[in-house]
mmCIF file of C-alpha atoms and ligand atoms in Angstrom:
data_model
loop_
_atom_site.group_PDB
_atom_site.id
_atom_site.type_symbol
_atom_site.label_atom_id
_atom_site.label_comp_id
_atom_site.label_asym_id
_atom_site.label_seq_id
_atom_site.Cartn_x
_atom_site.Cartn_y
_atom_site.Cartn_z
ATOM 1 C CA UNK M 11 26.031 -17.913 17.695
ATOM 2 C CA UNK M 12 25.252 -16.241 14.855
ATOM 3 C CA UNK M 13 21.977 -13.550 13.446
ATOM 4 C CA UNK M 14 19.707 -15.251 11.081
ATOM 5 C CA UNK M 15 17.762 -13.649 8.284
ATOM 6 C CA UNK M 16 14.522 -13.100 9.021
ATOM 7 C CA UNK M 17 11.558 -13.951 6.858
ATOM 8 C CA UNK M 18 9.294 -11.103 6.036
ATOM 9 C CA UNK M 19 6.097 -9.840 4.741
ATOM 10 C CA UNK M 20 4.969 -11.979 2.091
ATOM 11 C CA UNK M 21 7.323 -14.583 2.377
ATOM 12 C CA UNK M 22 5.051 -18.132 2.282
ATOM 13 C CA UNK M 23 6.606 -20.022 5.161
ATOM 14 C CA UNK M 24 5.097 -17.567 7.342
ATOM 15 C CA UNK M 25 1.773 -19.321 6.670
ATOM 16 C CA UNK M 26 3.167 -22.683 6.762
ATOM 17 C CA UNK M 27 2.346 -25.007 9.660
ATOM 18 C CA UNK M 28 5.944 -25.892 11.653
ATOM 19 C CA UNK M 29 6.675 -29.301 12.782
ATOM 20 C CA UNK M 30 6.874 -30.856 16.196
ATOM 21 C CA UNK M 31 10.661 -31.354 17.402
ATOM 22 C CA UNK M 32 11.053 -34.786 18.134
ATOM 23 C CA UNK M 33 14.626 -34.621 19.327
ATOM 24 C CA UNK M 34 16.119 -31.473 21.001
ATOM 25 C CA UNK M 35 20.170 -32.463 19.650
ATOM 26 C CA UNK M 36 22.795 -29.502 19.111
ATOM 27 C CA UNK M 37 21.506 -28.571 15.938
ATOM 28 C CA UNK M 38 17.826 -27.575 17.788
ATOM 29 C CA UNK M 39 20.037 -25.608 20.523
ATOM 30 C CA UNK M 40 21.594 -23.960 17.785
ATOM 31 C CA UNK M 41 19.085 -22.683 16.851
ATOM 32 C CA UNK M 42 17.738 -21.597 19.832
ATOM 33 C CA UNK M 43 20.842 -19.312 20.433
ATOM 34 C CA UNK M 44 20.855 -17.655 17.272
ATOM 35 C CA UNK M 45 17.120 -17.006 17.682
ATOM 36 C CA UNK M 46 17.436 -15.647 20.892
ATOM 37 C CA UNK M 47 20.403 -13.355 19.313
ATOM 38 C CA UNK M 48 18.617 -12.226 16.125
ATOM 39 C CA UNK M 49 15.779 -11.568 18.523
ATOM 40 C CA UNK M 50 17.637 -9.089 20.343
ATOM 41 C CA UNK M 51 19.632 -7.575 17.475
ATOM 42 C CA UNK M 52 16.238 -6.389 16.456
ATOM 43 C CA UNK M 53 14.550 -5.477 19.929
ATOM 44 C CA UNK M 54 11.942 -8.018 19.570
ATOM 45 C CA UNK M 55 10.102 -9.584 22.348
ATOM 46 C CA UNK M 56 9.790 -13.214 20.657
ATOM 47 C CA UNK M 57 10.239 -14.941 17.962
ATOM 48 C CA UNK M 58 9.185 -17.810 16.234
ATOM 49 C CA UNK M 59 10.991 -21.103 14.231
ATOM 50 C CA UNK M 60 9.196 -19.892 10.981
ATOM 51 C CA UNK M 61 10.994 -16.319 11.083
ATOM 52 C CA UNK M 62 13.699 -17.330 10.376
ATOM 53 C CA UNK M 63 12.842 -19.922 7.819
ATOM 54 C CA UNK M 64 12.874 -23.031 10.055
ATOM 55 C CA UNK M 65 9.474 -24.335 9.761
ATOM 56 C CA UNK M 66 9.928 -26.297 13.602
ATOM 57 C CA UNK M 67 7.556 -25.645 16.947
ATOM 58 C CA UNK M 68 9.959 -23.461 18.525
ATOM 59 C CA UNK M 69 9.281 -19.954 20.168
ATOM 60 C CA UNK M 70 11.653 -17.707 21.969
ATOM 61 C CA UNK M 71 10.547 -14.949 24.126
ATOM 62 C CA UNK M 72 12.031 -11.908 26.454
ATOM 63 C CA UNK M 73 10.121 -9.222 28.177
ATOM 64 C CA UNK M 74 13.411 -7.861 29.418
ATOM 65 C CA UNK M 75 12.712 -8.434 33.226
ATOM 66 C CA UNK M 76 14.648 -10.953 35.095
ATOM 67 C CA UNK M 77 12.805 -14.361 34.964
ATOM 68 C CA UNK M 78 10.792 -13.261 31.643
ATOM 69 C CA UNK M 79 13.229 -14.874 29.204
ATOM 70 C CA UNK M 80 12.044 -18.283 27.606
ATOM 71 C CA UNK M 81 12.885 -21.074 24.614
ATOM 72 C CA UNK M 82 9.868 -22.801 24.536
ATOM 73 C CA UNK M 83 9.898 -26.531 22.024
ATOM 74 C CA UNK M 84 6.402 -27.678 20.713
ATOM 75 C CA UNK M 85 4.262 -24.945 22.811
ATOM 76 C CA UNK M 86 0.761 -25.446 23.436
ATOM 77 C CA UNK M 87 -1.971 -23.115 24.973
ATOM 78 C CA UNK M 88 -4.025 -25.581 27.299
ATOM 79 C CA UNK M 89 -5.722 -22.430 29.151
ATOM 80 C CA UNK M 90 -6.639 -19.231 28.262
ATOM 81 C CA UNK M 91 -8.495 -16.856 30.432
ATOM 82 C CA UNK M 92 -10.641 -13.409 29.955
ATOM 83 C CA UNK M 93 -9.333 -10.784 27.097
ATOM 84 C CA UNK M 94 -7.443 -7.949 26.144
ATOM 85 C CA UNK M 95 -7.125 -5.732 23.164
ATOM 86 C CA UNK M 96 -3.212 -4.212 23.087
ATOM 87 C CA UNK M 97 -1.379 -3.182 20.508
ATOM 88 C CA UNK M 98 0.951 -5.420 18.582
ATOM 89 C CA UNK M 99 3.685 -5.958 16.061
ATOM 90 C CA UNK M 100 5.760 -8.569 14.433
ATOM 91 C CA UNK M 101 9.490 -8.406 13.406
ATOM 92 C CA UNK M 102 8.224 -10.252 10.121
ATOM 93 C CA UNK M 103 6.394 -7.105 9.184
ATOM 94 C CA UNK M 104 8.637 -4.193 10.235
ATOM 95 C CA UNK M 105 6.965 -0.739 11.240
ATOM 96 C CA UNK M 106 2.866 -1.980 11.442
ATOM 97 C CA UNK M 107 1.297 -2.053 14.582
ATOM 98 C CA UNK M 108 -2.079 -2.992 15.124
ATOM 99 C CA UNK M 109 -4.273 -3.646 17.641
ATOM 100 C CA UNK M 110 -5.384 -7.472 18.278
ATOM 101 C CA UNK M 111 -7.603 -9.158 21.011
ATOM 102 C CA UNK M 112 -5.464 -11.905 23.014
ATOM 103 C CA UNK M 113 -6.675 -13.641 25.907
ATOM 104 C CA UNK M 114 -5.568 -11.821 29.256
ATOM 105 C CA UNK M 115 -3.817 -15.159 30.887
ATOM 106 C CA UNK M 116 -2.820 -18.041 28.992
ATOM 107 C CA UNK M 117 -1.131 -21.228 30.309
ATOM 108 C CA UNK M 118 1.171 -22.978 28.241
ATOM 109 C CA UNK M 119 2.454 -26.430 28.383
ATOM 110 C CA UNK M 120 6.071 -27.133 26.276
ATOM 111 C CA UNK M 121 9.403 -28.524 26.523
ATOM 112 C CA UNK M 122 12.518 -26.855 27.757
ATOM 113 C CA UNK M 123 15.749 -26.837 25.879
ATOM 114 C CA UNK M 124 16.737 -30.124 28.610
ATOM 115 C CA UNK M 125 13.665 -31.704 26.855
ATOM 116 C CA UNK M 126 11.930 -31.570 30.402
ATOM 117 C CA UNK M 127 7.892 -30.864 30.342
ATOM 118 C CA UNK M 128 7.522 -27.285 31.636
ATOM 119 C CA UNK M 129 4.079 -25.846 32.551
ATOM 120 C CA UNK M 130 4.298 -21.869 32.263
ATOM 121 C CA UNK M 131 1.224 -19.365 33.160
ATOM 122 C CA UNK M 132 1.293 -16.064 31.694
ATOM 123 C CA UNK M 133 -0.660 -12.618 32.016
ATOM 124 C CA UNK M 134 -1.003 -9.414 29.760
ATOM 125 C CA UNK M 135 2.356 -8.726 28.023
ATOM 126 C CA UNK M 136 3.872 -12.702 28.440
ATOM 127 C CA UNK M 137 0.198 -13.755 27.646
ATOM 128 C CA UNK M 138 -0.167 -11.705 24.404
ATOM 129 C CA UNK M 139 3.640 -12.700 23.457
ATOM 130 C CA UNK M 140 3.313 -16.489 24.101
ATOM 131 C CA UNK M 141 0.087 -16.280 21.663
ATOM 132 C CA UNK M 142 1.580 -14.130 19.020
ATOM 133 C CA UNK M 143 4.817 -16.432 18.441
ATOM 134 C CA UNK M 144 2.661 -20.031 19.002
ATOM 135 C CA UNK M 145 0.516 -18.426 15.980
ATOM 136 C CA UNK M 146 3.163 -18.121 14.154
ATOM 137 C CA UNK M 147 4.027 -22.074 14.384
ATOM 138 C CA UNK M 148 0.364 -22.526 13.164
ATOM 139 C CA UNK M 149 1.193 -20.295 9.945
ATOM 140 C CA UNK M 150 -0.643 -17.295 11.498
ATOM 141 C CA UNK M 151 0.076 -13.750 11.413
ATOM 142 C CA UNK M 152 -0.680 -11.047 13.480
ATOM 143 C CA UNK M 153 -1.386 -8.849 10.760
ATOM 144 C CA UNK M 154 -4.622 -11.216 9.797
ATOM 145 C CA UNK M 155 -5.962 -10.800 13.345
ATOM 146 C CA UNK M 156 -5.594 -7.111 13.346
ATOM 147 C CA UNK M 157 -9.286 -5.521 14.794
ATOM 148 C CA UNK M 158 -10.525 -3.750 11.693
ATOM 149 C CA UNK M 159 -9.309 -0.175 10.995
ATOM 150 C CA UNK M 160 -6.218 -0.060 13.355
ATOM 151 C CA UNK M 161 -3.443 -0.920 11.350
ATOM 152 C CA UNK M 162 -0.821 1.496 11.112
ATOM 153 C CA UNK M 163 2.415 2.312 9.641
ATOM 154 C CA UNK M 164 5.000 4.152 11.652
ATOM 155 C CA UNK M 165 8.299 5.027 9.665
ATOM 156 C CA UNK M 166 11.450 4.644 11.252
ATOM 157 C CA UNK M 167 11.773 8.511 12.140
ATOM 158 C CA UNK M 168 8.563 8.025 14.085
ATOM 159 C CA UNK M 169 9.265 4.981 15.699
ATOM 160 C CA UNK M 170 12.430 6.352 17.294
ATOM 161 C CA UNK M 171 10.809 9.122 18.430
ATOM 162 C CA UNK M 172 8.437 7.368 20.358
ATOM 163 C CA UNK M 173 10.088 5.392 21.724
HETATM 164 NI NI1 NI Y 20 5.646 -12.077 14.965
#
């Protein structure tokens, strides 16, 4: 396994539409791992295939509860359900948090890393992380979505104290 770079800020690919994976080989599972590891390194929740410069439908996601950890191939939101306006941030754009409306329950429909169809229903946290990272695969950022007026920067020194 190994940490990828991650793609920041600016950086085009991040509104670049990824592609579908038609074949999950070792390459794809790979890439999964080191997603999942760069992920953690930086105490995200998720992360998407374009982060990390791969422009491929793949998500990974972990709330950090047992059962809440998730590689996800070619997601797709075939549900969505009420609303909620929560706070969010991106490991793309380090230190701006924001507040966004997401839907309160989404269900997703995707392929495990076996390449078996897996149907997954999410609420508040897994809903708002499932439609952050599937954004990203359509080339959209949270920061673009942010309700008007709520951005904010928090330094490091901040950050760590709130935590
Ligand atoms: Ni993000």
């Amino acid at each position: 396994m190994a940490i990828r770079n991650l793609r920041y800020g600016n950086d085009e690919i991040l509104k670049k539409k990824a592609k579908d994976i038609e074949v999950i080989d070792d390459k794809i599972k790979e890439l999964a791992m080191d997603m999942m590891e760069t992920m953690h390194k930086f105490d995200g929740i998720g992360l998407a295939g374009p982060q990390v410069g791969i422009l491929k439908r793949i998500i990974v996601i972990d709330l950090y509860e047992e059962g809440m950890q998730f590689i996800l191939i070619n997601p797709v939101i075939v549900k969505t359900k009420g609303e909620q306006l929560v706070v969010e941030g991106c490991l793309s754009y380090p230190n701006q948090f924001g507040k966004v409306k997401r839907p309160k329950e989404v269900e997703v429909v995707a392929l495990n890393l076996e390449g078996e169809k897996i149907r997954l229903k999410g609420k508040d946290l897994l809903a708002q992380a499932l439609c952050h990272e599937i954004d990203h695969l359509n080339g959209e950022v949270f920061i673009d979505k942010v309700e008007e007026g709520t951005l904010e920067t928090i330094t490091p020194e901040e950050k760590k104290g709130s935590k």
